[in-house]
Amino acid sequence: MSRLFLTLFLLMLLVVIGFGMNINGVAKYLFNGTLEALREQQMGGVISLLENEIRGLDAPQRQQRLADIQAMFRYEVSLLPIAEMELSASEQQRLRNGEFVNRSHDQAEFSYHPAHLPGMAWRLQLDYTLSEGDRDFLVGPLALVEKLLAAAPPAQWSAVVAENAQHFGIPIQLLTVQAVQENQLLDEKQLAQLQAGEIAMRFRHNNLEYAFKRLLDSDQVLQIGRIEVPWMLDNSIYFLVALLSMLLGTAIWLWLHPLWQDLRKLRQAADGFGQGNLATRIDISRFSFVKSILEAFNSMARRIEQLVTSHQTLTNAVSHELRTPVSRLRFSLEMLGSTHDETDRQRHLQAMNTDIDELEEMLAELLTYARMDRQGISLNKTPLVLGEWLEEQIHRNQQDCQAIRIHAEGVGLPTAPVTAMDARLMTHALRNLLQNACRYANQQIQVVFAYRDGKHELRVEDDGCGIPEKHHDSIFDPFTRVDASRDRRSGGYGLGLAIVRQVMHMHQGNVTVGHSPLGGAQFVLRW
C-alpha cells in the first residue's frame, strides 16, 4: 500500500516540479500573442513621440537629440541600423516590413520598432513585471508630452493632447486637479504624489489601470487610462491553475487506469470463479500496483481448485474402493445364514474378518491422506540421530519383506542429533516406499540416506519391473495403480505415494521417480 501511494506522490511531485520549471515557457506559449498585441498598442504613442523628436534632423543633431531623450527616459532608448541588431534574419525582415519585434537578451526584455528612417529601428529596454517598471515606462513619454505642451499656449493643450492621443492605444485626456479630487480618482497618498509633480498610479489586480501626471506646475492633469488589460491576461493565474489541475488530473488518471484495469480483472475473475469456473486465473503484469493481491487470488483459486478436485477424486475413489469389500461382506453374511456346517461358518466368518480388516486399513489410509491434504498442519521436528533412525526403520520393515533383502547406507549424515524432519511423517513415507518396493522387488532393495550441501536426500530403489515413464507424474495421484491387473490386495489402495508426496510438500521438498540401476523403480525424496 505504501508503494502505491508513494508512486502517486512522486508522479504528482514530478508534474508540479516540471510545471514550475517550465511555467515561463508555458505562459509565453499561452499568452504571447495577446501580450505582444498589448505591447504594440501601448508602445504606439511612445514611438510616435520619439519620431516627432528626431524628424527633420541631420545625423549630428539626431545624435544630440537622442542623448537628450535618453536623459528623460529611465530605460534604454536607442536608434540603430536594423542590420546591426542582435536579431535573427526573420526578425530583421519583420522590422523592415513595418512590424514590431519583442526579444529577450540576458534576462532583459527589449522592444524593437521600425523608424521612419530607412534601415533604422528603435530599441527600447522595458520591464513589464513590476509596478515601478510601469512608472519608469511612463516617465520618458510624459516628459516628451510636457515638452510639446510647453511649446504651446495652455489654451491649445487640449488640441495637442487630442492630436497625439490617436497614436496611443489607450485613452488620454486632460483634467483639472479639482476634478480629480471631486471624483475621488486618487486616495490621499496618490494625491500627494500628484501635487508633488510625481506620477500617481492606480492598479487593478496588480495591473496598471490609470496614471495621472500634473503638467508643468499647472492645475492641469494628464490622465492616462483606463488601461484595458485583455481578459486572458487579467486572469492568467486562473488559466495556469486550470492547466496545472488538468496536468495533475491526467497524471492521476494515468496512475489510476492500470490500477482500475487490474481491479476489473480481479472482479471478473471473482465472478467467473463464483460461477464455478475453478480454472479462472488472472494475468498479472510485473508492473502491477496490486500484484500481491492478484497473486494471492491466483494462489487461493489454485488451492481451492486442487481441494475441490481432490475432494471429487477422493469421493469417487472411495465409493469405488468400498464397493468390493462391502459386496463381499454381504455375500459372506448371506452364505453364513444359509449354512449349518460349522466349517463353512468359520470360513465365512474368517472372510468377513479379512474384509473388515481391509476396510479398516483403507479408512486409516484415507484419514492419513485427508489429514495431510489440509493446509495449516504443522511439522513436529524433534532432534534425532539420522543414522540410528534409518537403521530402526530398516529393521522394522525387513520383517515384512520376508525373502527380499534391504540394504541401507548413510552418506554424510551428522552423528549428533539434528532437527531435520518430522520423524513420524517421514517414517510413514519411508514405510510406504518400502512396502511398494517389497511388493515388486525380485531379490533386493537399496536405501540410501545422504546429506549434501545443506540438503537431505532419501533414495529407495529395487530390482523389480520398474514403472513406465508415462506413469511417472500420475503415480502420485490418489488411488492410482500402474498395473490395472493388480487389485487392492496385491497393489494396495493407491494412496501410499500420494501420502509420500504430501509429506514432502510439508517439508518444503519434493519426490521424484525414475529408473534404478538395479533394474526397478527409484524413488528420491529431497528436502
XYZ file of C-alpha atoms in Angstrom:
527
model
C 0.000 0.000 0.000
C 2.848 2.412 0.835
C 4.406 1.703 -2.587
C 1.067 2.515 -4.215
C 0.738 5.951 -2.631
C 4.468 6.692 -2.892
C 4.202 6.185 -6.655
C 1.235 8.580 -6.828
C 3.029 11.151 -4.668
C 6.187 11.023 -6.799
C 4.147 11.267 -10.008
C 2.286 14.363 -8.787
C 5.526 15.860 -7.451
C 7.196 15.418 -10.841
C 4.231 17.100 -12.557
C 4.345 20.079 -10.170
C 8.140 20.428 -10.425
C 8.058 20.117 -14.216
C 5.262 22.676 -14.443
C 7.105 25.062 -12.123
C 10.353 24.770 -14.069
C 8.592 25.481 -17.364
C 5.944 27.953 -16.200
C 7.563 30.871 -18.039
C 7.604 28.932 -21.285
C 4.025 27.780 -20.720
C 2.851 31.332 -20.020
C 4.687 32.628 -23.071
C 3.124 29.944 -25.237
C -0.394 30.657 -23.928
C -0.327 34.452 -23.718
C 2.454 35.577 -26.052
C 0.129 36.645 -28.875
C -2.148 38.618 -26.562
C 0.808 40.165 -24.730
C 2.524 41.270 -27.933
C -0.687 42.878 -29.175
C -0.983 44.766 -25.872
C 2.631 45.928 -26.046
C 2.254 47.123 -29.623
C -0.856 49.038 -28.590
C 0.898 50.676 -25.624
C 4.133 51.458 -27.477
C 2.489 53.105 -30.489
C 2.202 56.527 -28.839
C 5.741 56.379 -27.397
C 7.249 55.648 -30.809
C 5.166 58.479 -32.304
C 6.585 60.944 -29.744
C 10.129 59.716 -30.418
C 9.648 60.047 -34.156
C 8.445 63.647 -33.744
C 11.588 64.476 -31.769
C 14.038 63.427 -34.491
C 12.075 64.238 -37.601
C 13.910 66.638 -39.919
C 17.235 66.469 -38.043
C 20.561 65.638 -39.634
C 22.831 62.960 -38.180
C 24.768 65.114 -35.647
C 21.585 66.836 -34.479
C 19.858 63.463 -34.247
C 22.599 62.042 -32.038
C 22.375 65.053 -29.720
C 18.604 64.821 -29.545
C 18.820 61.074 -28.783
C 21.169 61.858 -25.908
C 18.660 64.400 -24.582
C 15.832 61.873 -24.948
C 17.835 59.190 -23.140
C 18.234 61.575 -20.209
C 14.438 61.829 -19.956
C 13.854 58.068 -20.024
C 14.633 55.584 -17.269
C 15.325 52.744 -19.661
C 17.458 52.377 -22.757
C 16.200 54.153 -25.867
C 18.360 53.852 -28.952
C 18.071 54.226 -32.713
C 20.163 51.608 -34.541
C 20.590 50.171 -38.015
C 18.470 47.048 -38.348
C 21.402 45.077 -39.780
C 23.453 45.682 -36.593
C 20.759 44.461 -34.203
C 21.116 41.081 -32.466
C 18.087 39.662 -34.211
C 17.502 36.706 -36.469
C 17.118 37.237 -40.199
C 13.366 36.693 -39.979
C 13.029 39.214 -37.132
C 15.061 41.807 -39.039
C 12.822 41.249 -42.043
C 9.754 41.815 -39.883
C 11.145 45.210 -38.867
C 11.775 46.126 -42.497
C 8.163 45.140 -43.215
C 6.935 47.635 -40.610
C 6.205 45.121 -37.821
C 7.481 45.314 -34.266
C 9.523 42.600 -32.512
C 9.892 41.639 -28.853
C 13.073 39.845 -27.838
C 14.798 38.826 -24.605
C 18.575 39.240 -24.173
C 20.375 38.249 -20.957
C 17.124 38.215 -18.932
C 16.249 41.733 -20.199
C 13.196 42.481 -22.332
C 13.641 44.583 -25.481
C 11.059 46.011 -27.840
C 12.069 46.795 -31.443
C 10.033 49.174 -33.640
C 10.683 50.344 -37.204
C 11.653 54.025 -37.585
C 10.767 56.430 -40.411
C 14.435 56.453 -41.411
C 15.233 53.699 -43.947
C 17.047 50.696 -42.449
C 16.737 52.060 -38.893
C 14.705 50.874 -35.898
C 14.083 51.882 -32.305
C 15.223 49.633 -29.460
C 13.658 50.115 -26.035
C 14.576 48.083 -22.948
C 11.480 47.580 -20.826
C 10.311 45.966 -17.590
C 6.663 44.902 -17.571
C 6.717 42.900 -14.368
C 6.947 45.418 -11.504
C 4.767 48.377 -10.570
C 7.865 50.602 -10.525
C 8.514 49.365 -14.050
C 5.197 50.902 -15.108
C 6.285 54.199 -13.531
C 9.651 54.034 -15.310
C 7.880 53.291 -18.562
C 5.760 56.449 -18.254
C 8.441 58.933 -17.134
C 10.025 59.391 -20.559
C 6.829 59.606 -22.661
C 5.235 62.058 -20.197
C 8.359 64.212 -20.307
C 8.016 64.359 -24.107
C 4.335 65.283 -23.763
C 5.200 68.067 -21.333
C 7.829 69.294 -23.791
C 5.198 69.516 -26.518
C 2.775 71.334 -24.215
C 5.458 73.767 -23.049
C 5.831 74.923 -26.647
C 2.100 75.651 -26.923
C -0.143 78.092 -25.045
C -2.334 76.451 -22.331
C -5.432 77.133 -24.410
C -4.128 74.720 -27.077
C -3.120 71.956 -24.701
C -6.341 70.011 -25.243
C -5.801 70.111 -29.023
C -2.158 68.970 -28.673
C -3.177 66.083 -26.388
C -6.015 65.077 -28.718
C -3.663 65.131 -31.728
C -1.160 62.806 -30.055
C -3.752 60.629 -28.306
C -4.678 58.982 -31.606
C -1.249 57.306 -31.692
C -1.760 55.717 -28.274
C -3.841 52.597 -27.902
C -5.188 53.854 -24.590
C -7.397 56.867 -23.678
C -5.589 60.144 -22.845
C -7.325 63.304 -21.649
C -6.819 66.490 -19.625
C -8.438 67.032 -16.223
C -8.074 69.585 -13.509
C -6.696 68.803 -10.082
C -10.060 69.787 -8.662
C -11.858 67.264 -10.905
C -9.512 64.530 -9.748
C -10.268 65.385 -6.128
C -14.025 65.728 -6.589
C -14.335 62.425 -8.442
C -12.121 60.699 -5.865
C -9.941 59.222 -8.565
C -6.971 59.036 -6.192
C -6.502 58.426 -2.486
C -4.658 60.846 -0.214
C -1.238 59.298 -0.767
C -1.694 59.338 -4.525
C -2.961 62.956 -4.422
C 0.169 63.940 -2.537
C 2.275 62.319 -5.259
C 0.268 64.201 -7.884
C 0.698 67.581 -6.124
C 4.444 66.925 -5.867
C 4.664 66.502 -9.644
C 5.161 62.729 -9.493
C 3.244 60.134 -11.457
C 0.293 58.790 -9.463
C -0.933 55.338 -10.455
C -3.996 53.210 -9.727
C -3.838 49.443 -10.050
C -6.402 46.701 -10.510
C -5.426 43.050 -9.978
C -1.763 44.172 -9.944
C -2.205 45.689 -13.409
C -1.912 49.448 -14.083
C -5.404 50.883 -14.661
C -4.894 54.702 -14.524
C -1.892 57.044 -14.435
C -2.068 60.761 -13.571
C 0.595 63.488 -14.084
C 0.312 67.166 -13.156
C 1.592 69.199 -16.106
C 4.178 71.988 -15.762
C 3.119 73.016 -12.236
C -0.321 73.975 -13.554
C -3.727 72.803 -12.395
C -3.971 70.609 -15.488
C -3.618 66.853 -15.046
C -2.942 64.365 -17.831
C -4.988 61.217 -17.252
C -3.830 58.038 -18.988
C -6.377 55.259 -18.937
C -8.425 53.425 -18.327
C -5.836 50.854 -19.495
C -7.787 47.773 -20.532
C -5.922 44.545 -19.910
C -7.207 41.629 -22.032
C -9.364 39.259 -20.045
C -6.992 36.381 -20.691
C -4.006 38.266 -19.251
C -6.028 39.680 -16.381
C -6.986 36.130 -15.366
C -3.759 34.413 -16.396
C -3.275 32.928 -12.926
C -6.577 31.086 -13.253
C -5.534 29.730 -16.648
C -2.266 28.458 -15.192
C -4.025 26.904 -12.185
C -6.539 25.255 -14.519
C -3.699 23.936 -16.691
C -1.876 22.565 -13.646
C -5.115 20.936 -12.476
C -5.555 19.324 -15.888
C -1.979 18.021 -15.826
C -2.442 16.639 -12.315
C -5.767 15.097 -13.331
C -4.130 13.475 -16.354
C -1.296 12.151 -14.194
C -3.771 10.722 -11.673
C -5.774 9.135 -14.494
C -2.610 7.567 -15.937
C -1.848 6.247 -12.444
C -5.382 5.014 -11.795
C -6.016 3.414 -15.203
C -3.762 0.350 -14.766
C -4.981 0.023 -11.172
C -8.594 0.128 -12.349
C -7.784 -2.430 -15.071
C -6.266 -4.783 -12.505
C -9.245 -4.383 -10.172
C -11.599 -5.052 -13.086
C -9.645 -8.230 -13.854
C -9.969 -9.222 -10.207
C -13.730 -8.622 -10.247
C -14.198 -10.584 -13.479
C -12.070 -13.435 -12.168
C -14.014 -13.487 -8.891
C -17.315 -13.555 -10.810
C -16.099 -16.401 -13.017
C -14.788 -18.308 -10.033
C -18.073 -17.835 -8.199
C -19.942 -19.258 -11.209
C -17.975 -22.486 -10.955
C -15.099 -21.870 -13.372
C -12.389 -23.037 -10.990
C -9.679 -22.748 -13.663
C -10.045 -18.942 -13.678
C -6.725 -17.134 -13.238
C -5.577 -13.518 -13.595
C -2.806 -12.485 -15.978
C -0.521 -10.367 -13.807
C 1.797 -7.672 -15.108
C 5.107 -7.373 -13.311
C 4.448 -3.609 -13.023
C 1.033 -4.037 -11.362
C 0.433 -1.938 -8.233
C -1.717 -4.711 -6.723
C 0.480 -7.590 -7.829
C 0.490 -9.152 -4.353
C -3.332 -9.096 -4.199
C -3.695 -10.676 -7.644
C -1.078 -13.299 -6.802
C -2.941 -14.052 -3.578
C -6.163 -14.534 -5.574
C -4.448 -16.859 -8.053
C -2.906 -18.822 -5.198
C -6.287 -19.071 -3.471
C -8.007 -20.117 -6.705
C -5.328 -22.713 -7.399
C -5.617 -24.150 -3.899
C -9.420 -24.235 -3.987
C -9.346 -25.935 -7.382
C -6.921 -28.518 -6.027
C -9.076 -29.103 -2.952
C -12.286 -29.450 -4.967
C -10.601 -31.743 -7.496
C -9.053 -33.775 -4.695
C -12.399 -33.988 -2.939
C -14.156 -35.134 -6.101
C -11.429 -37.677 -6.844
C -11.451 -38.894 -3.271
C -15.235 -39.196 -3.213
C -15.350 -41.138 -6.477
C -12.455 -43.366 -5.494
C -13.783 -44.113 -2.010
C -17.151 -45.166 -3.376
C -15.387 -47.437 -5.862
C -12.961 -48.893 -3.313
C -15.666 -49.578 -0.725
C -17.945 -51.347 -3.155
C -15.919 -54.594 -3.366
C -15.324 -55.333 0.355
C -18.902 -54.352 1.204
C -20.190 -56.688 -1.510
C -18.020 -59.492 -0.150
C -19.302 -58.838 3.373
C -22.893 -59.013 2.161
C -22.158 -62.244 0.297
C -20.489 -63.778 3.368
C -23.442 -62.777 5.560
C -25.876 -64.409 3.153
C -23.789 -67.585 2.991
C -23.427 -67.592 6.761
C -27.182 -67.516 7.177
C -27.783 -70.322 4.673
C -25.308 -72.907 6.010
C -25.326 -75.009 9.165
C -21.941 -76.599 8.633
C -19.543 -75.346 11.292
C -16.551 -75.496 8.971
C -18.309 -73.356 6.360
C -19.479 -70.932 9.038
C -15.901 -70.492 10.317
C -14.644 -69.983 6.767
C -17.241 -67.269 6.096
C -16.537 -65.591 9.440
C -12.819 -65.558 8.623
C -13.573 -63.964 5.234
C -15.719 -61.334 6.928
C -12.910 -60.542 9.390
C -10.495 -60.191 6.480
C -12.854 -57.785 4.699
C -13.313 -55.739 7.879
C -9.520 -55.558 8.348
C -9.246 -54.388 4.751
C -11.876 -51.700 5.317
C -10.152 -50.578 8.498
C -6.771 -50.369 6.770
C -8.237 -48.421 3.851
C -10.031 -45.983 6.171
C -6.793 -45.421 8.077
C -5.027 -44.585 4.812
C -7.865 -42.285 3.789
C -7.760 -40.440 7.101
C -3.992 -40.077 6.885
C -4.181 -38.674 3.360
C -7.080 -36.336 4.210
C -5.260 -35.032 7.272
C -2.091 -34.316 5.296
C -4.050 -32.731 2.447
C -5.246 -29.982 4.768
C -3.207 -26.779 4.919
C -2.035 -25.419 8.228
C -0.851 -28.708 9.728
C 2.491 -28.052 11.431
C 5.590 -30.208 11.473
C 6.867 -31.601 14.744
C 10.603 -31.644 14.227
C 12.464 -33.237 17.108
C 16.221 -33.825 17.446
C 17.307 -37.310 16.389
C 20.355 -39.118 15.048
C 19.540 -39.738 11.379
C 21.703 -42.852 11.049
C 20.054 -44.529 14.022
C 16.600 -43.604 12.725
C 17.412 -45.203 9.346
C 18.647 -48.441 10.951
C 15.485 -48.663 13.053
C 13.209 -48.246 10.019
C 15.097 -50.875 8.007
C 14.889 -53.334 10.893
C 11.124 -52.849 11.281
C 10.343 -53.192 7.577
C 12.727 -56.102 6.965
C 10.361 -58.374 8.897
C 7.543 -57.638 6.427
C 9.669 -58.165 3.319
C 10.409 -61.856 4.055
C 12.927 -63.057 1.422
C 13.689 -59.597 -0.019
C 16.947 -58.214 1.341
C 17.023 -54.482 2.280
C 20.445 -52.786 2.102
C 20.796 -49.403 3.854
C 23.563 -46.809 3.674
C 24.068 -43.395 5.254
C 26.188 -40.816 3.412
C 27.428 -37.671 5.140
C 24.850 -37.899 7.928
C 25.622 -35.953 11.121
C 26.456 -38.134 14.108
C 24.865 -35.676 16.550
C 21.079 -35.258 16.922
C 19.602 -32.749 14.434
C 16.098 -31.364 13.815
C 15.949 -32.246 10.131
C 12.422 -33.635 9.788
C 9.177 -34.743 11.379
C 10.162 -38.286 12.352
C 6.587 -39.602 12.476
C 5.657 -38.335 8.991
C 8.968 -39.339 7.410
C 8.616 -42.816 8.966
C 5.206 -43.111 7.321
C 6.607 -42.020 3.954
C 9.574 -44.438 4.107
C 7.312 -47.309 5.179
C 5.031 -46.723 2.173
C 8.003 -46.710 -0.206
C 9.461 -49.875 1.324
C 6.082 -51.641 1.182
C 5.799 -50.827 -2.522
C 9.378 -51.970 -3.106
C 8.743 -55.227 -1.243
C 5.720 -55.963 -3.447
C 7.610 -55.602 -6.732
C 11.295 -56.366 -5.920
C 12.796 -59.673 -7.010
C 15.683 -60.041 -4.569
C 16.915 -56.751 -3.106
C 16.056 -53.187 -2.097
C 18.620 -50.393 -1.753
C 18.046 -47.466 0.668
C 20.488 -44.518 0.744
C 20.110 -41.575 3.153
C 22.518 -38.724 2.277
C 23.214 -35.147 3.379
C 24.885 -32.862 0.804
C 25.186 -29.067 0.540
C 22.612 -28.437 3.240
C 20.015 -30.751 1.626
C 18.735 -34.188 2.669
C 18.133 -36.965 0.174
C 16.440 -40.321 0.868
C 16.584 -42.775 -2.042
C 14.680 -46.099 -2.248
C 15.200 -48.418 -5.250
C 14.505 -52.052 -6.114
C 15.328 -54.643 -8.767
C 11.741 -55.252 -9.844
C 9.961 -54.473 -13.110
C 10.086 -50.688 -12.647
C 7.485 -48.051 -13.531
C 6.853 -46.955 -17.142
C 7.880 -43.341 -17.763
C 4.374 -42.372 -18.882
C 3.167 -43.018 -15.310
C 5.909 -41.014 -13.546
C 3.627 -37.998 -13.000
C 0.272 -39.667 -12.375
C 1.578 -42.290 -9.948
C 1.463 -39.762 -7.096
C -2.262 -39.079 -7.580
C -4.641 -40.720 -5.068
C -5.977 -44.205 -5.971
C -3.637 -44.544 -8.952
C -2.318 -48.010 -9.807
C 0.255 -48.521 -12.548
C -0.771 -52.114 -13.299
C -4.519 -52.403 -13.819
C -4.305 -56.156 -13.215
C -3.333 -55.587 -9.585
C -6.161 -55.302 -7.092
C -6.072 -53.711 -3.654
C -4.766 -56.954 -2.139
C -1.680 -57.101 -4.365
C -1.237 -53.444 -5.227
C -2.541 -51.547 -2.203
C -5.104 -48.766 -2.372
C -3.145 -46.265 -4.435
C -2.785 -43.851 -1.513
C 0.751 -44.626 -0.359
C 2.611 -42.498 -2.907
C 0.045 -39.705 -2.600
C 0.824 -39.627 1.130
C 4.572 -39.595 0.375
C 4.099 -36.549 -1.855
C 2.091 -34.760 0.854
C 4.818 -35.455 3.417
C 7.430 -33.928 1.112
C 5.261 -30.869 0.438
C 5.001 -30.334 4.172
C 8.815 -30.479 4.393
C 9.131 -27.931 1.530
C 10.675 -30.683 -0.580
C 9.754 -32.977 -3.464
C 9.640 -36.618 -4.507
C 10.594 -37.950 -7.933
C 10.508 -41.373 -9.564
C 12.879 -42.809 -12.133
C 14.698 -45.956 -13.242
C 17.077 -47.641 -10.805
C 20.466 -49.078 -11.803
C 19.187 -52.250 -10.119
C 16.571 -52.537 -12.861
C 13.439 -51.493 -10.995
C 11.974 -48.233 -9.722
C 13.873 -45.496 -7.913
C 12.113 -43.011 -5.606
C 14.080 -39.976 -4.402
C 12.924 -37.708 -1.561
C 14.702 -34.336 -1.296
C 14.195 -31.592 1.299
